[in-house]
């Protein structure tokens, strides 16, 4: 008798890349027939751009436009441009993107930048350039943050990013390891990726429903270097997984995503926090952040590396030192368990509970999407040019829900959901 | 006694590419310190984009933005997009570019497209897509055609273009041959490319001065299949080589350039013309065009290949079957002598005298740059969504200047200047 044991055969890279393109269009964007698509991507990501473009047209897209960014060209500016150049941004391009969104275009961003691209550059120039860009991008960002259209972010394993993550490996090995992590986290490995995403979205939806029903006044995080009470905005609403955009289309804004998140109250955060993972901010690595909050604002801040950039960020505007988001991610989530540090918010924020400095999401206030700014502010929603997530969760951090009467309820122990 | 004969050493490719970048910035754009630069390029042209970006920043550019185009993504649209998609264009992006030009940005285009990219696609879709794009691009194109800002076009030897030119060579040889031709035509081979361009510009300026002094009423082209009298616009002005843009900066709009050109009178063209080189129009090759003009308009047109696209082009609008440019290029010019067919207007128009269907250049009317449209039209300047050059000169074509009194003067014999 002969028995043929069939070993599990790994899918070829091209098949996985094509599936990532399909997930990006069908799950990430939920692209509608006839819709225009505006994509941004690093030049390295061209192979994925082509897979996404094909799937978008097959899904009925009318026109797909990709705006590529080249890291060498960005560096050339820091190396050779005159000092006066750094307050300029491509407002004409961001205004154009905002116009496209207003006219119904969907938005897809491919992430894959070198996290330490600008590490060696003058922090003063980096900060001025970031500030100019944030300001110019504001009208488009507001539409994205408010889900005026369906949008998503997916990732590409570019060599410069892979080398930062795996500095001891040769480039091809580093890229292969990063692809392995991206494909796993993006759930394209299984037999039916689209179905896997539907199940995952259902899990996240159950969790947000429980939290919305609980209506905590605050969350308290405790762990090494951390004891902070994060007040939640009045009428806050928890979100996670799929979102229905204002145009009625259902999208997954982040691929991967493991978080449930809501809006803190901008004046009700008190205590001290230590970051649990490095923050990669526009090419600068900010490590071991320690801050103290008082009445919602950061009143003391330091960091082991990148402190100068961090302090400049906090000075961006009035809202930059207050919180716009608080998010819960279990320590046992797949990205966390990979043990990898991605130096990329899209992944690292999905490995740990986190908070974000700056702009809040109006959809995290009940009825907030159509609310005027002053009413959002009255409920405690923060406003800023920036939105920067940084990780405060780990296997050593506990989270409690705090009720309006001061009673508490354990939510997470050693980083994982109690129930 | 030993004698060391030193053979002439060819410059390494990287040096020539860098020089092409330098020529593009210094001669092509005449970029001013503090100026923004908007560049368009095929993704293949990334190495040249980086050389240009570096030279632009060294020349004091404040911000260089490159909009890349990917031919595979363009093809995916024709293969997979729904039929209704083809009337859509990226108006938001073209409007953004126009806004950048209005705010002082310079404009650089890198040409290097596959000339037969769309040859196998449905001509109806190609025509609708071209029409939608031409319309959306109009505000930006008008600023470029009117030299509201300094601009230039340079070329990159992309593999898809090289393979069309040298179908029998392996790809690396084809690319190397195309580079050889581009570098030679762009005058980067000699010891001092910038000085070579200054001398060339002086030659072209002398020729335009002679023609402007002569004030011909018309030009008559005669040769195999051709006997056409092209009336010149009232107050026409000959141009060639460097141009002073409205912002005061001196640019060379085409690298290479060998032509002197002016505006025909839109109602005074009569006779028949046969094209002398194939016309590559948005991916379709149109060969052996034969047309008959009457009162300025094409009343009969056929072509051996691409006739369907040609006929659709002529129907674009009222001005599409009338002339917007007539240009003289000696048969002995370097590009003509290379004997190569580039399937690319930037090169082929500089190998032969030509005419252009459609939009005229306001700078080719005396005082035209600041003239309202109705006054330009009163002088005979044509208006259209399109501007398409096609070659009517060769070693067998003669050109005569025709004075207002009907007397003639030989200008070119067998394709070369008489004096
Ligand atoms: Zn988050
Ligand atoms: Zn966030
Ligand atoms: Zn011309
Ligand atoms: Zn022309």
JSON list of C-alpha atoms in Angstrom, two decimals, chain B residues 279-396:
[
{"chain": "B", "resi": 279, "resn": "UNK", "atom": "CA", "xyz": [3.75, 59.87, -36.40]},
{"chain": "B", "resi": 280, "resn": "UNK", "atom": "CA", "xyz": [3.56, 58.22, -32.97]},
{"chain": "B", "resi": 281, "resn": "UNK", "atom": "CA", "xyz": [0.39, 59.55, -31.37]},
{"chain": "B", "resi": 282, "resn": "UNK", "atom": "CA", "xyz": [-0.37, 58.44, -27.78]},
{"chain": "B", "resi": 283, "resn": "UNK", "atom": "CA", "xyz": [0.75, 54.92, -28.52]},
{"chain": "B", "resi": 284, "resn": "UNK", "atom": "CA", "xyz": [-0.62, 54.56, -32.04]},
{"chain": "B", "resi": 285, "resn": "UNK", "atom": "CA", "xyz": [1.68, 54.69, -35.06]},
{"chain": "B", "resi": 286, "resn": "UNK", "atom": "CA", "xyz": [0.23, 56.69, -37.95]},
{"chain": "B", "resi": 287, "resn": "UNK", "atom": "CA", "xyz": [2.19, 56.12, -41.17]},
{"chain": "B", "resi": 288, "resn": "UNK", "atom": "CA", "xyz": [2.11, 57.64, -44.66]},
{"chain": "B", "resi": 289, "resn": "UNK", "atom": "CA", "xyz": [-0.43, 60.35, -43.95]},
{"chain": "B", "resi": 290, "resn": "UNK", "atom": "CA", "xyz": [-1.81, 62.07, -47.06]},
{"chain": "B", "resi": 291, "resn": "UNK", "atom": "CA", "xyz": [-4.05, 65.10, -46.64]},
{"chain": "B", "resi": 292, "resn": "UNK", "atom": "CA", "xyz": [-5.49, 67.88, -48.76]},
{"chain": "B", "resi": 293, "resn": "UNK", "atom": "CA", "xyz": [-5.95, 71.41, -47.41]},
{"chain": "B", "resi": 294, "resn": "UNK", "atom": "CA", "xyz": [-8.52, 73.90, -48.63]},
{"chain": "B", "resi": 295, "resn": "UNK", "atom": "CA", "xyz": [-8.90, 77.34, -47.07]},
{"chain": "B", "resi": 296, "resn": "UNK", "atom": "CA", "xyz": [-6.75, 76.21, -44.14]},
{"chain": "B", "resi": 297, "resn": "UNK", "atom": "CA", "xyz": [-8.71, 73.08, -43.27]},
{"chain": "B", "resi": 298, "resn": "UNK", "atom": "CA", "xyz": [-7.96, 69.45, -44.05]},
{"chain": "B", "resi": 299, "resn": "UNK", "atom": "CA", "xyz": [-10.77, 68.31, -46.35]},
{"chain": "B", "resi": 300, "resn": "UNK", "atom": "CA", "xyz": [-9.38, 64.87, -47.21]},
{"chain": "B", "resi": 301, "resn": "UNK", "atom": "CA", "xyz": [-7.19, 62.60, -45.11]},
{"chain": "B", "resi": 302, "resn": "UNK", "atom": "CA", "xyz": [-5.93, 59.07, -45.26]},
{"chain": "B", "resi": 303, "resn": "UNK", "atom": "CA", "xyz": [-3.06, 57.06, -43.78]},
{"chain": "B", "resi": 304, "resn": "UNK", "atom": "CA", "xyz": [-1.58, 53.63, -44.45]},
{"chain": "B", "resi": 305, "resn": "UNK", "atom": "CA", "xyz": [-1.70, 52.70, -40.73]},
{"chain": "B", "resi": 306, "resn": "UNK", "atom": "CA", "xyz": [-3.57, 54.33, -37.85]},
{"chain": "B", "resi": 307, "resn": "UNK", "atom": "CA", "xyz": [-6.05, 56.02, -40.19]},
{"chain": "B", "resi": 308, "resn": "UNK", "atom": "CA", "xyz": [-8.93, 55.47, -37.76]},
{"chain": "B", "resi": 309, "resn": "UNK", "atom": "CA", "xyz": [-7.08, 57.26, -34.96]},
{"chain": "B", "resi": 310, "resn": "UNK", "atom": "CA", "xyz": [-6.05, 60.06, -37.35]},
{"chain": "B", "resi": 311, "resn": "UNK", "atom": "CA", "xyz": [-9.63, 60.64, -38.48]},
{"chain": "B", "resi": 312, "resn": "UNK", "atom": "CA", "xyz": [-10.82, 60.74, -34.86]},
{"chain": "B", "resi": 313, "resn": "UNK", "atom": "CA", "xyz": [-8.07, 63.22, -34.01]},
{"chain": "B", "resi": 314, "resn": "UNK", "atom": "CA", "xyz": [-9.21, 65.50, -36.84]},
{"chain": "B", "resi": 315, "resn": "UNK", "atom": "CA", "xyz": [-12.70, 65.44, -35.35]},
{"chain": "B", "resi": 316, "resn": "UNK", "atom": "CA", "xyz": [-11.53, 66.48, -31.86]},
{"chain": "B", "resi": 317, "resn": "UNK", "atom": "CA", "xyz": [-12.74, 70.03, -32.39]},
{"chain": "B", "resi": 318, "resn": "UNK", "atom": "CA", "xyz": [-13.04, 72.82, -34.97]},
{"chain": "B", "resi": 319, "resn": "UNK", "atom": "CA", "xyz": [-9.31, 73.65, -34.79]},
{"chain": "B", "resi": 320, "resn": "UNK", "atom": "CA", "xyz": [-8.04, 70.08, -35.01]},
{"chain": "B", "resi": 321, "resn": "UNK", "atom": "CA", "xyz": [-8.03, 70.05, -38.83]},
{"chain": "B", "resi": 322, "resn": "UNK", "atom": "CA", "xyz": [-6.17, 73.37, -39.12]},
{"chain": "B", "resi": 323, "resn": "UNK", "atom": "CA", "xyz": [-2.51, 74.21, -38.51]},
{"chain": "B", "resi": 324, "resn": "UNK", "atom": "CA", "xyz": [-1.00, 75.66, -35.35]},
{"chain": "B", "resi": 325, "resn": "UNK", "atom": "CA", "xyz": [2.68, 75.49, -36.31]},
{"chain": "B", "resi": 326, "resn": "UNK", "atom": "CA", "xyz": [5.04, 75.30, -39.26]},
{"chain": "B", "resi": 327, "resn": "UNK", "atom": "CA", "xyz": [8.70, 74.52, -38.61]},
{"chain": "B", "resi": 328, "resn": "UNK", "atom": "CA", "xyz": [11.89, 74.32, -40.67]},
{"chain": "B", "resi": 329, "resn": "UNK", "atom": "CA", "xyz": [14.65, 71.84, -39.85]},
{"chain": "B", "resi": 330, "resn": "UNK", "atom": "CA", "xyz": [17.62, 71.20, -42.15]},
{"chain": "B", "resi": 331, "resn": "UNK", "atom": "CA", "xyz": [18.00, 67.69, -43.54]},
{"chain": "B", "resi": 332, "resn": "UNK", "atom": "CA", "xyz": [21.67, 67.83, -42.49]},
{"chain": "B", "resi": 333, "resn": "UNK", "atom": "CA", "xyz": [20.84, 68.34, -38.80]},
{"chain": "B", "resi": 334, "resn": "UNK", "atom": "CA", "xyz": [22.47, 65.73, -36.50]},
{"chain": "B", "resi": 335, "resn": "UNK", "atom": "CA", "xyz": [19.25, 63.87, -35.69]},
{"chain": "B", "resi": 336, "resn": "UNK", "atom": "CA", "xyz": [18.33, 63.63, -39.36]},
{"chain": "B", "resi": 337, "resn": "UNK", "atom": "CA", "xyz": [21.82, 62.40, -40.19]},
{"chain": "B", "resi": 338, "resn": "UNK", "atom": "CA", "xyz": [21.65, 59.69, -37.52]},
{"chain": "B", "resi": 339, "resn": "UNK", "atom": "CA", "xyz": [19.23, 58.03, -39.94]},
{"chain": "B", "resi": 340, "resn": "UNK", "atom": "CA", "xyz": [17.20, 56.78, -36.98]},
{"chain": "B", "resi": 341, "resn": "UNK", "atom": "CA", "xyz": [13.47, 56.84, -36.65]},
{"chain": "B", "resi": 342, "resn": "UNK", "atom": "CA", "xyz": [12.72, 57.58, -33.00]},
{"chain": "B", "resi": 343, "resn": "UNK", "atom": "CA", "xyz": [8.91, 57.16, -33.10]},
{"chain": "B", "resi": 344, "resn": "UNK", "atom": "CA", "xyz": [8.97, 60.18, -30.79]},
{"chain": "B", "resi": 345, "resn": "UNK", "atom": "CA", "xyz": [8.04, 63.70, -31.84]},
{"chain": "B", "resi": 346, "resn": "UNK", "atom": "CA", "xyz": [10.71, 65.36, -29.70]},
{"chain": "B", "resi": 347, "resn": "UNK", "atom": "CA", "xyz": [13.38, 63.73, -31.86]},
{"chain": "B", "resi": 348, "resn": "UNK", "atom": "CA", "xyz": [11.67, 63.14, -35.18]},
{"chain": "B", "resi": 349, "resn": "UNK", "atom": "CA", "xyz": [10.39, 66.72, -35.44]},
{"chain": "B", "resi": 350, "resn": "UNK", "atom": "CA", "xyz": [14.00, 67.80, -35.11]},
{"chain": "B", "resi": 351, "resn": "UNK", "atom": "CA", "xyz": [15.01, 65.59, -38.00]},
{"chain": "B", "resi": 352, "resn": "UNK", "atom": "CA", "xyz": [12.65, 67.19, -40.51]},
{"chain": "B", "resi": 353, "resn": "UNK", "atom": "CA", "xyz": [10.57, 70.24, -41.36]},
{"chain": "B", "resi": 354, "resn": "UNK", "atom": "CA", "xyz": [7.06, 69.78, -40.00]},
{"chain": "B", "resi": 355, "resn": "UNK", "atom": "CA", "xyz": [3.59, 71.14, -39.45]},
{"chain": "B", "resi": 356, "resn": "UNK", "atom": "CA", "xyz": [1.35, 70.76, -36.40]},
{"chain": "B", "resi": 357, "resn": "UNK", "atom": "CA", "xyz": [-2.39, 70.27, -36.26]},
{"chain": "B", "resi": 358, "resn": "UNK", "atom": "CA", "xyz": [-4.22, 72.26, -33.63]},
{"chain": "B", "resi": 359, "resn": "UNK", "atom": "CA", "xyz": [-3.21, 74.80, -31.01]},
{"chain": "B", "resi": 360, "resn": "UNK", "atom": "CA", "xyz": [-0.79, 77.58, -31.99]},
{"chain": "B", "resi": 361, "resn": "UNK", "atom": "CA", "xyz": [1.87, 79.19, -29.79]},
{"chain": "B", "resi": 362, "resn": "UNK", "atom": "CA", "xyz": [0.95, 82.75, -28.84]},
{"chain": "B", "resi": 363, "resn": "UNK", "atom": "CA", "xyz": [4.64, 83.66, -28.67]},
{"chain": "B", "resi": 364, "resn": "UNK", "atom": "CA", "xyz": [4.75, 83.06, -32.45]},
{"chain": "B", "resi": 365, "resn": "UNK", "atom": "CA", "xyz": [2.60, 86.19, -32.92]},
{"chain": "B", "resi": 366, "resn": "UNK", "atom": "CA", "xyz": [4.32, 89.54, -32.33]},
{"chain": "B", "resi": 367, "resn": "UNK", "atom": "CA", "xyz": [3.07, 90.71, -28.90]},
{"chain": "B", "resi": 368, "resn": "UNK", "atom": "CA", "xyz": [0.90, 87.59, -28.80]},
{"chain": "B", "resi": 369, "resn": "UNK", "atom": "CA", "xyz": [1.82, 86.41, -25.34]},
{"chain": "B", "resi": 370, "resn": "UNK", "atom": "CA", "xyz": [-0.34, 89.09, -23.70]},
{"chain": "B", "resi": 371, "resn": "UNK", "atom": "CA", "xyz": [-2.95, 89.26, -26.45]},
{"chain": "B", "resi": 372, "resn": "UNK", "atom": "CA", "xyz": [-6.62, 88.27, -25.87]},
{"chain": "B", "resi": 373, "resn": "UNK", "atom": "CA", "xyz": [-7.77, 85.20, -27.79]},
{"chain": "B", "resi": 374, "resn": "UNK", "atom": "CA", "xyz": [-9.97, 87.10, -30.24]},
{"chain": "B", "resi": 375, "resn": "UNK", "atom": "CA", "xyz": [-7.04, 89.26, -31.34]},
{"chain": "B", "resi": 376, "resn": "UNK", "atom": "CA", "xyz": [-4.84, 86.20, -31.81]},
{"chain": "B", "resi": 377, "resn": "UNK", "atom": "CA", "xyz": [-7.63, 84.62, -33.86]},
{"chain": "B", "resi": 378, "resn": "UNK", "atom": "CA", "xyz": [-7.98, 87.81, -35.95]},
{"chain": "B", "resi": 379, "resn": "UNK", "atom": "CA", "xyz": [-4.32, 87.41, -36.97]},
{"chain": "B", "resi": 380, "resn": "UNK", "atom": "CA", "xyz": [-4.96, 83.81, -38.05]},
{"chain": "B", "resi": 381, "resn": "UNK", "atom": "CA", "xyz": [-3.73, 81.93, -34.97]},
{"chain": "B", "resi": 382, "resn": "UNK", "atom": "CA", "xyz": [-5.51, 78.59, -34.58]},
{"chain": "B", "resi": 383, "resn": "UNK", "atom": "CA", "xyz": [-7.03, 77.21, -31.38]},
{"chain": "B", "resi": 384, "resn": "UNK", "atom": "CA", "xyz": [-7.65, 73.57, -30.42]},
{"chain": "B", "resi": 385, "resn": "UNK", "atom": "CA", "xyz": [-7.44, 71.00, -27.64]},
{"chain": "B", "resi": 386, "resn": "UNK", "atom": "CA", "xyz": [-4.64, 69.25, -29.55]},
{"chain": "B", "resi": 387, "resn": "UNK", "atom": "CA", "xyz": [-1.16, 70.09, -30.84]},
{"chain": "B", "resi": 388, "resn": "UNK", "atom": "CA", "xyz": [0.26, 67.30, -32.98]},
{"chain": "B", "resi": 389, "resn": "UNK", "atom": "CA", "xyz": [3.45, 67.72, -35.01]},
{"chain": "B", "resi": 390, "resn": "UNK", "atom": "CA", "xyz": [4.04, 65.64, -38.10]},
{"chain": "B", "resi": 391, "resn": "UNK", "atom": "CA", "xyz": [6.96, 65.56, -40.46]},
{"chain": "B", "resi": 392, "resn": "UNK", "atom": "CA", "xyz": [6.73, 66.77, -44.05]},
{"chain": "B", "resi": 393, "resn": "UNK", "atom": "CA", "xyz": [10.40, 67.51, -44.77]},
{"chain": "B", "resi": 394, "resn": "UNK", "atom": "CA", "xyz": [13.06, 65.22, -46.21]},
{"chain": "B", "resi": 395, "resn": "UNK", "atom": "CA", "xyz": [16.09, 65.26, -48.51]},
{"chain": "B", "resi": 396, "resn": "UNK", "atom": "CA", "xyz": [13.62, 65.45, -51.41]}
]
